[in-house]
Structures are given as structure tokens and as C-alpha cells.
mmCIF file with all atom_site columns, C-alpha atoms in Angstrom:
data_model
loop_
_atom_site.group_PDB
_atom_site.id
_atom_site.type_symbol
_atom_site.label_atom_id
_atom_site.label_alt_id
_atom_site.label_comp_id
_atom_site.label_asym_id
_atom_site.label_entity_id
_atom_site.label_seq_id
_atom_site.pdbx_PDB_ins_code
_atom_site.Cartn_x
_atom_site.Cartn_y
_atom_site.Cartn_z
_atom_site.occupancy
_atom_site.B_iso_or_equiv
_atom_site.pdbx_formal_charge
_atom_site.auth_seq_id
_atom_site.auth_comp_id
_atom_site.auth_asym_id
_atom_site.auth_atom_id
_atom_site.pdbx_PDB_model_num
ATOM 1   C CA . MET A 1 1   ? 0.000   0.000  0.000   1.00 92.00 ? 20  MET A CA 1
ATOM 2   C CA . ILE A 1 2   ? 1.094   3.555  -0.668  1.00 94.00 ? 21  ILE A CA 1
ATOM 3   C CA . ASP A 1 3   ? -0.044  6.573  1.346   1.00 92.00 ? 22  ASP A CA 1
ATOM 4   C CA . ILE A 1 4   ? 0.184   9.656  -0.884  1.00 95.00 ? 23  ILE A CA 1
ATOM 5   C CA . GLY A 1 5   ? 0.909   12.929 0.901   1.00 87.00 ? 24  GLY A CA 1
ATOM 6   C CA . ALA A 1 6   ? 1.524   11.017 4.101   1.00 78.00 ? 25  ALA A CA 1
ATOM 7   C CA . GLY A 1 7   ? 3.503   13.645 5.972   1.00 70.00 ? 26  GLY A CA 1
ATOM 8   C CA . ALA A 1 8   ? 3.212   12.803 9.668   1.00 62.00 ? 27  ALA A CA 1
ATOM 9   C CA . SER A 1 9   ? 0.016   10.776 9.098   1.00 67.00 ? 28  SER A CA 1
ATOM 10  C CA . ARG A 1 10  ? -0.872  8.095  11.616  1.00 65.00 ? 29  ARG A CA 1
ATOM 11  C CA . LEU A 1 11  ? -2.281  5.748  8.960   1.00 68.00 ? 30  LEU A CA 1
ATOM 12  C CA . PRO A 1 12  ? 1.002   3.783  8.726   1.00 66.00 ? 31  PRO A CA 1
ATOM 13  C CA . ASP A 1 13  ? 0.800   3.155  12.489  1.00 61.00 ? 32  ASP A CA 1
ATOM 14  C CA . ALA A 1 14  ? -2.432  1.179  12.102  1.00 61.00 ? 33  ALA A CA 1
ATOM 15  C CA . LEU A 1 15  ? -1.640  -0.797 8.961   1.00 62.00 ? 34  LEU A CA 1
ATOM 16  C CA . PRO A 1 16  ? 0.715   -3.441 10.421  1.00 59.00 ? 35  PRO A CA 1
ATOM 17  C CA . ALA A 1 17  ? -1.965  -4.294 13.002  1.00 57.00 ? 36  ALA A CA 1
ATOM 18  C CA . ASP A 1 18  ? -4.355  -4.699 10.065  1.00 62.00 ? 37  ASP A CA 1
ATOM 19  C CA . GLY A 1 19  ? -2.035  -7.278 8.481   1.00 62.00 ? 38  GLY A CA 1
ATOM 20  C CA . ARG A 1 20  ? -0.215  -4.972 6.057   1.00 65.00 ? 39  ARG A CA 1
ATOM 21  C CA . GLU A 1 21  ? 3.527   -5.456 6.071   1.00 70.00 ? 40  GLU A CA 1
ATOM 22  C CA . ASP A 1 22  ? 4.456   -3.617 2.855   1.00 83.00 ? 41  ASP A CA 1
ATOM 23  C CA . ILE A 1 23  ? 3.768   0.093  3.287   1.00 86.00 ? 42  ILE A CA 1
ATOM 24  C CA . THR A 1 24  ? 5.182   3.079  1.409   1.00 90.00 ? 43  THR A CA 1
ATOM 25  C CA . VAL A 1 25  ? 4.624   6.639  2.573   1.00 89.00 ? 44  VAL A CA 1
ATOM 26  C CA . LEU A 1 26  ? 5.190   9.473  0.109   1.00 92.00 ? 45  LEU A CA 1
ATOM 27  C CA . GLY A 1 27  ? 5.316   13.154 0.978   1.00 92.00 ? 46  GLY A CA 1
ATOM 28  C CA . ILE A 1 28  ? 7.061   16.381 0.061   1.00 92.00 ? 47  ILE A CA 1
ATOM 29  C CA . SER A 1 29  ? 8.273   17.117 3.594   1.00 91.00 ? 48  SER A CA 1
ATOM 30  C CA . ARG A 1 30  ? 11.416  15.290 4.667   1.00 90.00 ? 49  ARG A CA 1
ATOM 31  C CA . GLU A 1 31  ? 10.801  16.589 8.201   1.00 91.00 ? 50  GLU A CA 1
ATOM 32  C CA . ALA A 1 32  ? 7.236   15.242 8.411   1.00 86.00 ? 51  ALA A CA 1
ATOM 33  C CA . LEU A 1 33  ? 8.325   11.831 7.129   1.00 85.00 ? 52  LEU A CA 1
ATOM 34  C CA . ALA A 1 34  ? 11.144  11.852 9.711   1.00 87.00 ? 53  ALA A CA 1
ATOM 35  C CA . VAL A 1 35  ? 8.505   12.335 12.422  1.00 87.00 ? 54  VAL A CA 1
ATOM 36  C CA . THR A 1 36  ? 6.664   9.274  11.100  1.00 82.00 ? 55  THR A CA 1
ATOM 37  C CA . ARG A 1 37  ? 9.886   7.251  10.873  1.00 83.00 ? 56  ARG A CA 1
ATOM 38  C CA . GLU A 1 38  ? 10.791  8.140  14.465  1.00 86.00 ? 57  GLU A CA 1
ATOM 39  C CA . ARG A 1 39  ? 7.309   7.350  15.727  1.00 83.00 ? 58  ARG A CA 1
ATOM 40  C CA . LEU A 1 40  ? 7.179   3.979  13.944  1.00 79.00 ? 59  LEU A CA 1
ATOM 41  C CA . GLY A 1 41  ? 10.669  2.951  15.045  1.00 76.00 ? 60  GLY A CA 1
ATOM 42  C CA . SER A 1 42  ? 9.988   -0.782 15.330  1.00 63.00 ? 61  SER A CA 1
ATOM 43  C CA . ALA A 1 43  ? 8.324   -0.881 11.900  1.00 62.00 ? 62  ALA A CA 1
ATOM 44  C CA . GLU A 1 44  ? 11.669  -0.280 10.187  1.00 62.00 ? 63  GLU A CA 1
ATOM 45  C CA . GLY A 1 45  ? 11.881  -2.512 7.144   1.00 70.00 ? 64  GLY A CA 1
ATOM 46  C CA . ARG A 1 46  ? 8.095   -2.729 6.752   1.00 79.00 ? 65  ARG A CA 1
ATOM 47  C CA . VAL A 1 47  ? 7.697   0.937  5.815   1.00 83.00 ? 66  VAL A CA 1
ATOM 48  C CA . ALA A 1 48  ? 9.465   2.650  2.903   1.00 87.00 ? 67  ALA A CA 1
ATOM 49  C CA . TYR A 1 49  ? 9.764   6.454  2.892   1.00 88.00 ? 68  TYR A CA 1
ATOM 50  C CA . VAL A 1 50  ? 9.731   8.502  -0.322  1.00 92.00 ? 69  VAL A CA 1
ATOM 51  C CA . VAL A 1 51  ? 10.336  12.262 -0.322  1.00 94.00 ? 70  VAL A CA 1
ATOM 52  C CA . SER A 1 52  ? 8.791   13.584 -3.530  1.00 95.00 ? 71  SER A CA 1
ATOM 53  C CA . ASP A 1 53  ? 6.058   15.649 -5.074  1.00 95.00 ? 72  ASP A CA 1
ATOM 54  C CA . VAL A 1 54  ? 3.542   13.086 -6.331  1.00 97.00 ? 73  VAL A CA 1
ATOM 55  C CA . LEU A 1 55  ? 3.662   14.304 -9.940  1.00 97.00 ? 74  LEU A CA 1
ATOM 56  C CA . SER A 1 56  ? 7.484   14.177 -9.980  1.00 97.00 ? 75  SER A CA 1
ATOM 57  C CA . TRP A 1 57  ? 7.622   10.674 -8.530  1.00 96.00 ? 76  TRP A CA 1
ATOM 58  C CA . GLU A 1 58  ? 8.597   7.741  -10.735 1.00 96.00 ? 77  GLU A CA 1
ATOM 59  C CA . PRO A 1 59  ? 7.336   4.547  -9.067  1.00 96.00 ? 78  PRO A CA 1
ATOM 60  C CA . SER A 1 60  ? 9.554   1.498  -9.354  1.00 94.00 ? 79  SER A CA 1
ATOM 61  C CA . ARG A 1 61  ? 6.776   -0.974 -8.562  1.00 96.00 ? 80  ARG A CA 1
ATOM 62  C CA . THR A 1 62  ? 3.021   -1.392 -8.274  1.00 97.00 ? 81  THR A CA 1
ATOM 63  C CA . TYR A 1 63  ? 0.816   -1.390 -5.181  1.00 96.00 ? 82  TYR A CA 1
ATOM 64  C CA . ASP A 1 64  ? -2.457  -3.076 -4.292  1.00 96.00 ? 83  ASP A CA 1
ATOM 65  C CA . ALA A 1 65  ? -3.818  0.072  -2.636  1.00 96.00 ? 84  ALA A CA 1
ATOM 66  C CA . TRP A 1 66  ? -3.367  3.853  -2.977  1.00 97.00 ? 85  TRP A CA 1
ATOM 67  C CA . HIS A 1 67  ? -4.579  6.200  -0.238  1.00 95.00 ? 86  HIS A CA 1
ATOM 68  C CA . ASP A 1 68  ? -4.687  9.980  -0.610  1.00 95.00 ? 87  ASP A CA 1
ATOM 69  C CA . ARG A 1 69  ? -6.342  12.186 1.971   1.00 88.00 ? 88  ARG A CA 1
ATOM 70  C CA . ALA A 1 70  ? -5.578  15.675 0.707   1.00 84.00 ? 89  ALA A CA 1
ATOM 71  C CA . VAL A 1 71  ? -3.089  15.794 -2.159  1.00 95.00 ? 90  VAL A CA 1
ATOM 72  C CA . LEU A 1 72  ? -5.424  15.698 -5.152  1.00 97.00 ? 91  LEU A CA 1
ATOM 73  C CA . HIS A 1 73  ? -7.316  18.801 -4.042  1.00 96.00 ? 92  HIS A CA 1
ATOM 74  C CA . PHE A 1 74  ? -4.093  20.833 -4.328  1.00 96.00 ? 93  PHE A CA 1
ATOM 75  C CA . LEU A 1 75  ? -3.958  19.956 -8.036  1.00 97.00 ? 94  LEU A CA 1
ATOM 76  C CA . THR A 1 76  ? -6.177  22.695 -9.423  1.00 98.00 ? 95  THR A CA 1
ATOM 77  C CA . GLU A 1 77  ? -5.305  22.379 -13.119 1.00 98.00 ? 96  GLU A CA 1
ATOM 78  C CA . PRO A 1 78  ? -7.170  19.719 -15.143 1.00 97.00 ? 97  PRO A CA 1
ATOM 79  C CA . ALA A 1 79  ? -3.907  18.599 -16.809 1.00 98.00 ? 98  ALA A CA 1
ATOM 80  C CA . ASN A 1 80  ? -2.323  17.936 -13.397 1.00 98.00 ? 99  ASN A CA 1
ATOM 81  C CA . GLN A 1 81  ? -5.419  16.082 -12.221 1.00 98.00 ? 100 GLN A CA 1
ATOM 82  C CA . ALA A 1 82  ? -5.289  13.907 -15.350 1.00 98.00 ? 101 ALA A CA 1
ATOM 83  C CA . ALA A 1 83  ? -1.556  13.260 -14.804 1.00 98.00 ? 102 ALA A CA 1
ATOM 84  C CA . TYR A 1 84  ? -2.330  12.243 -11.208 1.00 98.00 ? 103 TYR A CA 1
ATOM 85  C CA . VAL A 1 85  ? -4.963  9.719  -12.353 1.00 98.00 ? 104 VAL A CA 1
ATOM 86  C CA . ASP A 1 86  ? -2.589  8.367  -15.014 1.00 97.00 ? 105 ASP A CA 1
ATOM 87  C CA . LEU A 1 87  ? 0.095   7.916  -12.336 1.00 98.00 ? 106 LEU A CA 1
ATOM 88  C CA . ALA A 1 88  ? -2.355  6.131  -10.033 1.00 98.00 ? 107 ALA A CA 1
ATOM 89  C CA . ALA A 1 89  ? -3.437  3.866  -12.908 1.00 98.00 ? 108 ALA A CA 1
ATOM 90  C CA . ARG A 1 90  ? 0.196   2.934  -13.675 1.00 97.00 ? 109 ARG A CA 1
ATOM 91  C CA . THR A 1 91  ? 0.976   2.383  -9.999  1.00 97.00 ? 110 THR A CA 1
ATOM 92  C CA . ILE A 1 92  ? -2.049  0.400  -8.780  1.00 98.00 ? 111 ILE A CA 1
ATOM 93  C CA . SER A 1 93  ? -2.258  -3.285 -9.718  1.00 98.00 ? 112 SER A CA 1
ATOM 94  C CA . LEU A 1 94  ? -5.308  -4.477 -11.674 1.00 98.00 ? 113 LEU A CA 1
ATOM 95  C CA . GLY A 1 95  ? -8.060  -5.004 -9.121  1.00 98.00 ? 114 GLY A CA 1
ATOM 96  C CA . GLY A 1 96  ? -6.244  -2.780 -6.629  1.00 98.00 ? 115 GLY A CA 1
ATOM 97  C CA . LEU A 1 97  ? -7.960  -0.149 -4.522  1.00 98.00 ? 116 LEU A CA 1
ATOM 98  C CA . LEU A 1 98  ? -7.892  3.634  -4.945  1.00 98.00 ? 117 LEU A CA 1
ATOM 99  C CA . VAL A 1 99  ? -9.070  5.675  -1.945  1.00 97.00 ? 118 VAL A CA 1
ATOM 100 C CA . LEU A 1 100 ? -9.277  9.439  -2.423  1.00 97.00 ? 119 LEU A CA 1
ATOM 101 C CA . ALA A 1 101 ? -10.382 12.245 -0.149  1.00 95.00 ? 120 ALA A CA 1
ATOM 102 C CA . THR A 1 102 ? -10.602 15.803 -1.419  1.00 96.00 ? 121 THR A CA 1
ATOM 103 C CA . PHE A 1 103 ? -12.364 18.930 -0.330  1.00 97.00 ? 122 PHE A CA 1
ATOM 104 C CA . GLY A 1 104 ? -16.051 18.563 -1.135  1.00 98.00 ? 123 GLY A CA 1
ATOM 105 C CA . PRO A 1 105 ? -18.201 21.074 -3.036  1.00 98.00 ? 124 PRO A CA 1
ATOM 106 C CA . ASP A 1 106 ? -18.688 23.096 0.160   1.00 97.00 ? 125 ASP A CA 1
ATOM 107 C CA . GLY A 1 107 ? -15.085 22.691 1.308   1.00 95.00 ? 126 GLY A CA 1
ATOM 108 C CA . PRO A 1 108 ? -12.518 25.498 1.466   1.00 94.00 ? 127 PRO A CA 1
ATOM 109 C CA . THR A 1 109 ? -11.177 27.142 -1.675  1.00 96.00 ? 128 THR A CA 1
ATOM 110 C CA . SER A 1 110 ? -7.702  27.396 -0.162  1.00 94.00 ? 129 SER A CA 1
ATOM 111 C CA . CYS A 1 111 ? -5.628  25.565 2.422   1.00 91.00 ? 130 CYS A CA 1
ATOM 112 C CA . SER A 1 112 ? -2.215  26.420 3.870   1.00 88.00 ? 131 SER A CA 1
ATOM 113 C CA . GLY A 1 113 ? -2.174  29.485 1.628   1.00 93.00 ? 132 GLY A CA 1
ATOM 114 C CA . LEU A 1 114 ? -2.648  27.435 -1.552  1.00 95.00 ? 133 LEU A CA 1
ATOM 115 C CA . PRO A 1 115 ? -5.695  27.315 -3.831  1.00 97.00 ? 134 PRO A CA 1
ATOM 116 C CA . THR A 1 116 ? -7.645  24.059 -3.822  1.00 97.00 ? 135 THR A CA 1
ATOM 117 C CA . ALA A 1 117 ? -10.009 22.225 -6.133  1.00 97.00 ? 136 ALA A CA 1
ATOM 118 C CA . ARG A 1 118 ? -13.290 21.003 -4.694  1.00 97.00 ? 137 ARG A CA 1
ATOM 119 C CA . HIS A 1 119 ? -14.932 17.795 -5.904  1.00 98.00 ? 138 HIS A CA 1
ATOM 120 C CA . SER A 1 120 ? -18.234 16.011 -5.578  1.00 98.00 ? 139 SER A CA 1
ATOM 121 C CA . ALA A 1 121 ? -18.339 12.212 -5.632  1.00 98.00 ? 140 ALA A CA 1
ATOM 122 C CA . GLU A 1 122 ? -19.631 12.433 -9.200  1.00 98.00 ? 141 GLU A CA 1
ATOM 123 C CA . ASP A 1 123 ? -16.691 14.664 -10.207 1.00 97.00 ? 142 ASP A CA 1
ATOM 124 C CA . LEU A 1 124 ? -14.189 12.204 -8.745  1.00 98.00 ? 143 LEU A CA 1
ATOM 125 C CA . ALA A 1 125 ? -15.908 9.167  -10.277 1.00 98.00 ? 144 ALA A CA 1
ATOM 126 C CA . ALA A 1 126 ? -15.773 10.848 -13.697 1.00 98.00 ? 145 ALA A CA 1
ATOM 127 C CA . LEU A 1 127 ? -12.139 11.882 -13.198 1.00 98.00 ? 146 LEU A CA 1
ATOM 128 C CA . VAL A 1 128 ? -10.974 8.319  -12.518 1.00 98.00 ? 147 VAL A CA 1
ATOM 129 C CA . ALA A 1 129 ? -13.435 6.482  -14.831 1.00 97.00 ? 148 ALA A CA 1
ATOM 130 C CA . ARG A 1 130 ? -10.971 5.738  -17.628 1.00 95.00 ? 149 ARG A CA 1
ATOM 131 C CA . ALA A 1 131 ? -8.961  3.376  -15.391 1.00 97.00 ? 150 ALA A CA 1
ATOM 132 C CA . PHE A 1 132 ? -11.095 2.685  -12.316 1.00 98.00 ? 151 PHE A CA 1
ATOM 133 C CA . THR A 1 133 ? -14.547 1.399  -11.445 1.00 97.00 ? 152 THR A CA 1
ATOM 134 C CA . PHE A 1 134 ? -16.202 3.547  -8.796  1.00 97.00 ? 153 PHE A CA 1
ATOM 135 C CA . THR A 1 135 ? -17.309 1.511  -5.750  1.00 98.00 ? 154 THR A CA 1
ATOM 136 C CA . HIS A 1 136 ? -18.257 3.864  -2.904  1.00 98.00 ? 155 HIS A CA 1
ATOM 137 C CA . ALA A 1 137 ? -18.542 7.503  -1.867  1.00 98.00 ? 156 ALA A CA 1
ATOM 138 C CA . GLU A 1 138 ? -19.316 9.455  1.251   1.00 97.00 ? 157 GLU A CA 1
ATOM 139 C CA . THR A 1 139 ? -19.127 12.986 2.543   1.00 96.00 ? 158 THR A CA 1
ATOM 140 C CA . ARG A 1 140 ? -17.511 13.682 5.899   1.00 96.00 ? 159 ARG A CA 1
ATOM 141 C CA . ILE A 1 141 ? -16.895 16.782 7.950   1.00 96.00 ? 160 ILE A CA 1
ATOM 142 C CA . HIS A 1 142 ? -13.348 17.156 9.253   1.00 94.00 ? 161 HIS A CA 1
ATOM 143 C CA . ARG A 1 143 ? -12.706 19.352 12.261  1.00 93.00 ? 162 ARG A CA 1
ATOM 144 C CA . THR A 1 144 ? -9.298  21.026 12.080  1.00 88.00 ? 163 THR A CA 1
ATOM 145 C CA . PRO A 1 145 ? -7.070  21.453 15.147  1.00 88.00 ? 164 PRO A CA 1
ATOM 146 C CA . GLY A 1 146 ? -8.186  25.101 15.117  1.00 90.00 ? 165 GLY A CA 1
ATOM 147 C CA . GLY A 1 147 ? -11.825 24.050 15.393  1.00 93.00 ? 166 GLY A CA 1
ATOM 148 C CA . SER A 1 148 ? -13.081 24.924 11.910  1.00 92.00 ? 167 SER A CA 1
ATOM 149 C CA . GLU A 1 149 ? -15.020 22.407 9.835   1.00 95.00 ? 168 GLU A CA 1
ATOM 150 C CA . GLN A 1 150 ? -14.081 21.267 6.335   1.00 95.00 ? 169 GLN A CA 1
ATOM 151 C CA . GLN A 1 151 ? -16.232 19.171 4.020   1.00 97.00 ? 170 GLN A CA 1
ATOM 152 C CA . PHE A 1 152 ? -14.442 16.205 2.439   1.00 96.00 ? 171 PHE A CA 1
ATOM 153 C CA . THR A 1 153 ? -15.615 13.896 -0.333  1.00 98.00 ? 172 THR A CA 1
ATOM 154 C CA . TRP A 1 154 ? -14.268 10.349 -0.067  1.00 97.00 ? 173 TRP A CA 1
ATOM 155 C CA . ILE A 1 155 ? -14.421 7.773  -2.848  1.00 98.00 ? 174 ILE A CA 1
ATOM 156 C CA . SER A 1 156 ? -13.088 4.305  -3.419  1.00 98.00 ? 175 SER A CA 1
ATOM 157 C CA . ALA A 1 157 ? -12.602 2.664  -6.801  1.00 98.00 ? 176 ALA A CA 1
ATOM 158 C CA . ARG A 1 158 ? -11.047 -0.518 -8.216  1.00 98.00 ? 177 ARG A CA 1
ATOM 159 C CA . ARG A 1 159 ? -8.353  -0.504 -10.888 1.00 98.00 ? 178 ARG A CA 1
ATOM 160 C CA . THR A 1 160 ? -9.640  -1.969 -14.138 1.00 95.00 ? 179 THR A CA 1
ATOM 161 C CA . ASP A 1 161 ? -8.128  -2.457 -17.557 1.00 83.00 ? 180 ASP A CA 1
ATOM 162 C CA . GLY A 1 162 ? -9.950  0.611  -18.832 1.00 70.00 ? 181 GLY A CA 1
ATOM 163 C CA . SER A 1 163 ? -12.326 -1.295 -21.112 1.00 53.00 ? 182 SER A CA 1
ATOM 164 C CA . HIS A 1 164 ? -15.353 -1.390 -18.778 1.00 46.00 ? 183 HIS A CA 1
#
């Protein structure tokens, strides 16, 4: 499994307990990934760390699952969104799982000083349709550490051969 935009995410902490032993975390912040590496200590060897912008990354293998909770919404240009989906399609094994979370239609238009794209479940399903079969969607409200609320759209989809 690969966690895109992992930073100091706690997702890798839970995955070994869930039976996953092959985890890659990718993020642009060397410092945030160092926090995760330090925290996971005993998981050394089961977790690989990649410091890269997702669109600059050249994967050397495929994964059975791709998780992204907040990178795609920073890609505001349609060409970058298409490149992201193409990368996910090349990186996820046939039948593998894509899990995406982006700001929803009522989510913020900027985050951390950067503009964001907002997506409905229908938008995301259409965006990934050429290589994935949509399986599930939900809307959730995320409360930030500062107490504000942000709408997120979550979807899951399975990697197909593109001929569905």
C-alpha cells in the first residue's frame, strides 16, 4: 500500500496491526516523514519512505492500494489532475484499490495558503473512470485542530483495464 501525501500521518501506524507489512509513505516534507519514521521505530523494514512531489515521482513498482487524503485537491489544473490519475493507474495493480479524499463542493477554496479544487463524488468518479470502477462515496466533515469544519468527499474505486 502507498499513502500519498503522508507527511506525519498516523495511517502507517495502524496498517501493520491490520495485516499490512508492505507500506510506502510518500510526501514532500522530509521533516514530516522523519517524524513518522521516528514514531514507527519498530516498523523499520516494513515501511518505505519517499520524499517527492507526487507528480514528480517515478514509481519502481506497483501497489495493491493507494490512499490519498488531501493531495489531489491541491492539483487545481485539469492537466495535473489527469496526470495524477494516469500515475495512479500505472501504480495500482489491476483489481487494486484507490481511496481518495478531497475537499467537497462546500469545502474550502484554499488551504495552507494554496488554492484548492473542490470535488463532488460524481466529479471524482468521472475523473478516474478511464482506469477505475467507482465503488463507494461518502461525505464527511473534518474538524481542524483550530476548530473549523471542512467538508471532504471520499471515494473508493477498483483498478480496471480501462475497457469497462
